[in-house]
PDB file of C-alpha atoms in Angstrom:
ATOM      1  CA  MET A 272     131.398 113.751 105.505  1.00  0.00           C
ATOM      2  CA  ILE A 273     134.990 114.656 104.849  1.00  0.00           C
ATOM      3  CA  VAL A 274     134.499 114.981 101.269  1.00  0.00           C
ATOM      4  CA  PHE A 275     131.846 117.466 101.690  1.00  0.00           C
ATOM      5  CA  SER A 276     133.998 119.513 103.781  1.00  0.00           C
ATOM      6  CA  THR A 277     136.900 119.391 101.254  1.00  0.00           C
ATOM      7  CA  LEU A 278     134.562 120.247  98.515  1.00  0.00           C
ATOM      8  CA  ARG A 279     133.410 123.363 100.669  1.00  0.00           C
ATOM      9  CA  ASN A 280     136.654 124.256 101.226  1.00  0.00           C
ATOM     10  CA  PHE A 281     137.165 123.809  97.509  1.00  0.00           C
ATOM     11  CA  ASN A 282     134.449 125.964  96.453  1.00  0.00           C
ATOM     12  CA  THR A 283     135.335 128.788  98.522  1.00  0.00           C
ATOM     13  CA  LEU A 284     138.683 128.615  97.119  1.00  0.00           C
ATOM     14  CA  ALA A 285     137.329 128.507  93.525  1.00  0.00           C
ATOM     15  CA  SER A 286     134.945 131.398  94.192  1.00  0.00           C
ATOM     16  CA  SER A 287     137.476 133.897  95.455  1.00  0.00           C
ATOM     17  CA  SER A 288     140.096 132.875  92.635  1.00  0.00           C
ATOM     18  CA  ILE A 289     137.034 133.449  90.217  1.00  0.00           C
ATOM     19  CA  LYS A 290     135.986 136.856  91.529  1.00  0.00           C
ATOM     20  CA  LYS A 291     139.961 138.213  91.646  1.00  0.00           C
ATOM     21  CA  VAL A 292     140.143 137.387  87.738  1.00  0.00           C
ATOM     22  CA  PHE A 293     136.659 138.890  87.185  1.00  0.00           C
ATOM     23  CA  LEU A 294     137.597 141.798  89.236  1.00  0.00           C
ATOM     24  CA  SER A 295     140.811 142.426  88.228  1.00  0.00           C
ATOM     25  CA  ASN A 296     139.451 142.616  84.424  1.00  0.00           C
ATOM     26  CA  LYS A 297     136.505 145.059  85.622  1.00  0.00           C
ATOM     27  CA  LYS A 298     134.082 143.314  82.844  1.00  0.00           C
ATOM     28  CA  HIS A 299     130.582 143.191  83.568  1.00  0.00           C
ATOM     29  CA  ASN A 300     129.812 139.657  84.138  1.00  0.00           C
ATOM     30  CA  ALA A 301     126.840 137.787  86.365  1.00  0.00           C
ATOM     31  CA  ILE A 302     129.555 137.746  89.048  1.00  0.00           C
ATOM     32  CA  ILE A 303     130.155 141.339  89.213  1.00  0.00           C
ATOM     33  CA  GLU A 304     126.581 142.203  89.304  1.00  0.00           C
ATOM     34  CA  ALA A 305     125.798 139.929  91.993  1.00  0.00           C
ATOM     35  CA  ILE A 306     128.228 141.988  94.357  1.00  0.00           C
ATOM     36  CA  ARG A 307     127.189 145.669  95.221  1.00  0.00           C
ATOM     37  CA  LYS A 308     129.768 148.265  96.256  1.00  0.00           C
ATOM     38  CA  MET A 309     128.857 150.036  99.469  1.00  0.00           C
ATOM     39  CA  SER A 310     131.105 152.740  98.689  1.00  0.00           C
ATOM     40  CA  ASP A 311     134.568 153.724  97.227  1.00  0.00           C
ATOM     41  CA  HIS A 312     136.611 153.798 100.338  1.00  0.00           C
ATOM     42  CA  GLY A 313     137.725 150.017 100.378  1.00  0.00           C
ATOM     43  CA  ASP A 314     136.241 146.530 100.135  1.00  0.00           C
ATOM     44  CA  ARG A 315     133.087 146.619 101.519  1.00  0.00           C
ATOM     45  CA  THR A 316     130.813 144.813  99.692  1.00  0.00           C
ATOM     46  CA  MET A 317     127.152 143.299  99.967  1.00  0.00           C
ATOM     47  CA  TYR A 318     126.546 139.955  98.354  1.00  0.00           C
ATOM     48  CA  ILE A 319     123.094 139.911  97.012  1.00  0.00           C
ATOM     49  CA  THR A 320     121.407 136.558  98.043  1.00  0.00           C
ATOM     50  CA  SER A 321     117.951 134.951  98.167  1.00  0.00           C
ATOM     51  CA  SER A 322     115.312 135.761 100.480  1.00  0.00           C
ATOM     52  CA  ARG A 323     115.082 133.364 103.670  1.00  0.00           C
ATOM     53  CA  PHE A 324     111.479 135.056 104.264  1.00  0.00           C
ATOM     54  CA  GLN A 325     109.554 131.797 103.819  1.00  0.00           C
ATOM     55  CA  TYR A 326     112.042 129.619 105.917  1.00  0.00           C
ATOM     56  CA  THR A 327     111.895 132.040 109.121  1.00  0.00           C
ATOM     57  CA  LYS A 328     108.171 132.423 108.475  1.00  0.00           C
ATOM     58  CA  PHE A 329     107.791 128.535 108.648  1.00  0.00           C
ATOM     59  CA  LYS A 330     109.800 128.508 111.674  1.00  0.00           C
ATOM     60  CA  ASP A 331     107.804 131.040 113.211  1.00  0.00           C
ATOM     61  CA  ASP A 332     104.543 129.350 112.575  1.00  0.00           C
ATOM     62  CA  LEU A 333     105.544 125.984 113.708  1.00  0.00           C
ATOM     63  CA  HIS A 334     106.997 127.025 116.863  1.00  0.00           C
ATOM     64  CA  PHE A 335     103.799 129.149 117.387  1.00  0.00           C
ATOM     65  CA  TYR A 336     101.501 126.197 116.585  1.00  0.00           C
ATOM     66  CA  VAL A 337     103.534 123.733 118.630  1.00  0.00           C
ATOM     67  CA  SER A 338     103.504 126.108 121.645  1.00  0.00           C
ATOM     68  CA  LEU A 339      99.770 126.620 121.108  1.00  0.00           C
ATOM     69  CA  GLY A 340      99.075 123.051 121.393  1.00  0.00           C
ATOM     70  CA  ALA A 341     101.865 121.592 123.528  1.00  0.00           C
ATOM     71  CA  ILE A 342     102.109 124.144 126.526  1.00  0.00           C
ATOM     72  CA  PRO A 343      98.667 123.619 127.508  1.00  0.00           C
ATOM     73  CA  LEU A 344      98.635 119.645 127.366  1.00  0.00           C
ATOM     74  CA  ILE A 345     102.113 120.008 129.081  1.00  0.00           C
ATOM     75  CA  LEU A 346     100.226 121.859 131.886  1.00  0.00           C
ATOM     76  CA  LEU A 347      97.162 119.678 131.962  1.00  0.00           C
ATOM     77  CA  ILE A 348      99.175 116.574 132.093  1.00  0.00           C
ATOM     78  CA  LEU A 349     101.320 118.168 135.026  1.00  0.00           C
ATOM     79  CA  TYR A 350      97.866 119.386 136.826  1.00  0.00           C
ATOM     80  CA  THR A 351      96.335 115.705 136.689  1.00  0.00           C
ATOM     81  CA  ASN A 352      99.518 114.004 138.112  1.00  0.00           C
ATOM     82  CA  ILE A 353     100.245 116.497 140.751  1.00  0.00           C
ATOM     83  CA  PHE A 354      97.050 117.331 142.088  1.00  0.00           C
ATOM     84  CA  ILE A 355      94.561 114.254 141.186  1.00  0.00           C
ATOM     85  CA  GLY A 356      97.172 111.409 140.748  1.00  0.00           C
ATOM     86  CA  PRO A 357      96.425 107.888 139.950  1.00  0.00           C
ATOM     87  CA  ALA A 358      93.478 106.133 141.014  1.00  0.00           C
ATOM     88  CA  THR A 359      93.855 103.717 143.809  1.00  0.00           C
ATOM     89  CA  LEU A 360      92.250  99.855 144.150  1.00  0.00           C
ATOM     90  CA  THR A 361      89.383  99.835 146.921  1.00  0.00           C
ATOM     91  CA  GLU A 362      86.637  97.359 147.593  1.00  0.00           C
ATOM     92  CA  ILE A 363      83.696  97.495 144.976  1.00  0.00           C
ATOM     93  CA  PRO A 364      80.263  98.039 147.006  1.00  0.00           C
ATOM     94  CA  GLU A 365      77.691  95.210 146.880  1.00  0.00           C
ATOM     95  CA  GLY A 366      75.485  95.797 144.283  1.00  0.00           C
ATOM     96  CA  TYR A 367      77.658  98.374 142.060  1.00  0.00           C
ATOM     97  CA  GLU A 368      78.903  97.351 138.665  1.00  0.00           C
ATOM     98  CA  PRO A 369      81.723  99.682 137.599  1.00  0.00           C
ATOM     99  CA  LYS A 370      81.558 101.326 134.434  1.00  0.00           C
ATOM    100  CA  HIS A 371      84.267 100.523 131.582  1.00  0.00           C
ATOM    101  CA  TRP A 372      86.543 103.549 132.222  1.00  0.00           C
ATOM    102  CA  GLU A 373      86.733 102.740 135.909  1.00  0.00           C
ATOM    103  CA  TYR A 374      88.903 100.327 135.369  1.00  0.00           C
ATOM    104  CA  TYR A 375      91.751 102.430 134.160  1.00  0.00           C
ATOM    105  CA  LYS A 376      94.342 103.899 136.454  1.00  0.00           C
ATOM    106  CA  HIS A 377      95.375 107.115 135.044  1.00  0.00           C
ATOM    107  CA  PRO A 378      92.798 110.006 135.012  1.00  0.00           C
ATOM    108  CA  ILE A 379      93.605 110.909 131.432  1.00  0.00           C
ATOM    109  CA  SER A 380      93.246 107.452 130.646  1.00  0.00           C
ATOM    110  CA  ARG A 381      90.177 107.435 131.997  1.00  0.00           C
ATOM    111  CA  PHE A 382      88.515 110.556 130.378  1.00  0.00           C
ATOM    112  CA  ILE A 383      89.747 109.226 127.112  1.00  0.00           C
ATOM    113  CA  ALA A 384      87.991 105.868 127.566  1.00  0.00           C
ATOM    114  CA  LYS A 385      85.075 107.343 129.124  1.00  0.00           C
ATOM    115  CA  HIS A 386      84.238 109.986 126.286  1.00  0.00           C
ATOM    116  CA  PHE A 387      86.378 108.713 123.450  1.00  0.00           C
ATOM    117  CA  HIS A 388      86.245 105.107 123.324  1.00  0.00           C
ATOM    118  CA  GLU A 389      83.129 102.594 123.256  1.00  0.00           C
ATOM    119  CA  ASP A 390      82.496 100.127 125.757  1.00  0.00           C
ATOM    120  CA  PRO A 391      84.515  96.954 125.228  1.00  0.00           C
ATOM    121  CA  GLN A 392      81.778  94.558 126.323  1.00  0.00           C
ATOM    122  CA  LEU A 393      79.643  96.315 123.604  1.00  0.00           C
ATOM    123  CA  GLU A 394      82.410  96.260 121.201  1.00  0.00           C
ATOM    124  CA  HIS A 395      82.429  92.573 121.623  1.00  0.00           C
ATOM    125  CA  GLU A 396      78.883  92.024 121.317  1.00  0.00           C
ATOM    126  CA  LYS A 397      78.735  93.924 117.957  1.00  0.00           C
ATOM    127  CA  VAL A 398      81.486  91.647 116.719  1.00  0.00           C
ATOM    128  CA  LEU A 399      79.630  88.312 117.793  1.00  0.00           C
ATOM    129  CA  HIS A 400      76.528  89.810 116.106  1.00  0.00           C
ATOM    130  CA  LEU A 401      78.658  90.325 112.687  1.00  0.00           C
ATOM    131  CA  LEU A 402      80.144  86.934 112.790  1.00  0.00           C
ATOM    132  CA  TRP A 403      76.791  85.142 113.536  1.00  0.00           C
ATOM    133  CA  GLU A 404      75.226  86.934 110.448  1.00  0.00           C
ATOM    134  CA  GLU A 405      78.173  86.168 108.200  1.00  0.00           C
ATOM    135  CA  GLN A 406      77.666  82.451 109.703  1.00  0.00           C
ATOM    136  CA  GLU A 407      73.887  82.302 109.044  1.00  0.00           C
ATOM    137  CA  ASN A 408      74.443  83.633 105.420  1.00  0.00           C
ATOM    138  CA  TRP A 409      76.911  81.197 104.727  1.00  0.00           C
ATOM    139  CA  LYS A 410      74.748  78.214 106.198  1.00  0.00           C
ATOM    140  CA  TRP A 411      71.703  80.179 103.930  1.00  0.00           C
ATOM    141  CA  SER A 412      74.042  80.205 100.765  1.00  0.00           C
ATOM    142  CA  ASP A 413      75.575  76.551 101.495  1.00  0.00           C
ATOM    143  CA  THR A 414      71.653  75.354 101.517  1.00  0.00           C
ATOM    144  CA  ILE A 415      71.103  76.955  98.202  1.00  0.00           C
ATOM    145  CA  ARG A 416      74.272  75.576  96.732  1.00  0.00           C
ATOM    146  CA  LYS A 417      73.242  71.857  97.843  1.00  0.00           C
ATOM    147  CA  VAL A 418      69.483  72.225  96.263  1.00  0.00           C
ATOM    148  CA  LYS A 419      70.533  73.426  93.148  1.00  0.00           C
ATOM    149  CA  ALA A 420      73.740  70.687  92.973  1.00  0.00           C
ATOM    150  CA  LEU A 421      71.069  68.022  93.572  1.00  0.00           C
ATOM    151  CA  MET A 422      68.212  69.377  91.240  1.00  0.00           C
ATOM    152  CA  ALA A 423      71.025  69.444  88.768  1.00  0.00           C
ATOM    153  CA  GLU A 424      72.023  65.911  89.388  1.00  0.00           C
ATOM    154  CA  ARG A 425      68.493  64.640  89.870  1.00  0.00           C
ATOM    155  CA  ASP A 426      67.242  66.377  86.597  1.00  0.00           C
ATOM    156  CA  ASP A 427      63.706  65.968  87.966  1.00  0.00           C
ATOM    157  CA  TYR A 428      62.723  69.499  88.962  1.00  0.00           C
ATOM    158  CA  LYS A 429      61.564  71.893  86.814  1.00  0.00           C
ATOM    159  CA  ALA A 430      63.069  74.508  89.060  1.00  0.00           C
ATOM    160  CA  TRP A 431      60.228  77.201  89.423  1.00  0.00           C
ATOM    161  CA  TYR A 432      61.045  80.388  90.909  1.00  0.00           C
ATOM    162  CA  TYR A 433      59.320  82.960  92.826  1.00  0.00           C
ATOM    163  CA  ILE A 434      59.707  86.645  91.877  1.00  0.00           C
ATOM    164  CA  PRO A 435      58.070  89.167  94.558  1.00  0.00           C
ATOM    165  CA  SER A 436      55.885  91.250  92.859  1.00  0.00           C
ATOM    166  CA  GLU A 437      53.765  94.413  94.235  1.00  0.00           C
ATOM    167  CA  GLN A 438      50.978  93.502  91.388  1.00  0.00           C
ATOM    168  CA  GLY A 439      48.824  91.631  94.024  1.00  0.00           C
ATOM    169  CA  ARG A 440      47.478  95.012  95.547  1.00  0.00           C
ATOM    170  CA  HIS A 441      46.239  96.340  91.823  1.00  0.00           C
ATOM    171  CA  ILE A 442      44.542  92.745  91.277  1.00  0.00           C
ATOM    172  CA  ARG A 443      42.815  92.851  94.321  1.00  0.00           C
ATOM    173  CA  TRP A 444      41.563  96.658  94.116  1.00  0.00           C
ATOM    174  CA  SER A 445      40.323  95.542  90.267  1.00  0.00           C
ATOM    175  CA  ARG A 446      38.655  92.567  91.777  1.00  0.00           C
ATOM    176  CA  LYS A 447      36.923  94.807  94.292  1.00  0.00           C
ATOM    177  CA  GLU A 448      35.701  97.421  91.795  1.00  0.00           C
ATOM    178  CA  THR A 449      34.396  94.690  89.490  1.00  0.00           C
ATOM    179  CA  ASP A 450      32.482  93.295  92.591  1.00  0.00           C
ATOM    180  CA  GLU A 451      31.163  96.537  93.367  1.00  0.00           C
ATOM    181  CA  LEU A 452      29.853  97.413  89.897  1.00  0.00           C
ATOM    182  CA  LEU A 453      28.173  93.917  89.412  1.00  0.00           C
ATOM    183  CA  GLU A 454      26.378  94.654  92.277  1.00  0.00           C
ATOM    184  CA  ARG A 455      25.359  98.044  91.283  1.00  0.00           C
ATOM    185  CA  LEU A 456      24.348  96.808  87.916  1.00  0.00           C
ATOM    186  CA  GLY A 457      22.464  93.820  89.865  1.00  0.00           C
ATOM    187  CA  TYR A 458      24.235  90.799  88.106  1.00  0.00           C
ATOM    188  CA  ARG A 459      24.933  89.816  91.728  1.00  0.00           C
TER     189      ARG A 459
END
């Protein structure tokens, strides 16, 4: 940090000495063009700099949208903490099974669990079903692998296989039409 501050001092010192040299020569240079004289009475100058419009626009927009989201959330949290408060532990009536969101203490946590999260018991059941399916697929693939290995080892099967086809309905329809034609013609 010390290095930067010394460089900054050097920068201002160097720029002021450069300005004196160029202003004393009265030449038109880039530095002289960047300074606009306000009047001929004294040293009133305006240094032309780049615009900070985008930076200030970004700050204004950021402040607006943070305020737009943060203020209502803070008010909602204050309202729930002051007027509603945390849940209290009470006896469960007989025959009543609490919902999954009723186990949370804070009202906002209960709201999020009720409307945005799935029941943990259902999630657990889904995971168990997926694990069961994976296990069944693994068992079937293991059985198929064993069968192929035994067929290759013993070398006494032709390894016929079945390709499911939709041709059966066409064959049945053709057979029915042929039977009806033979009956009409009197051959049966």
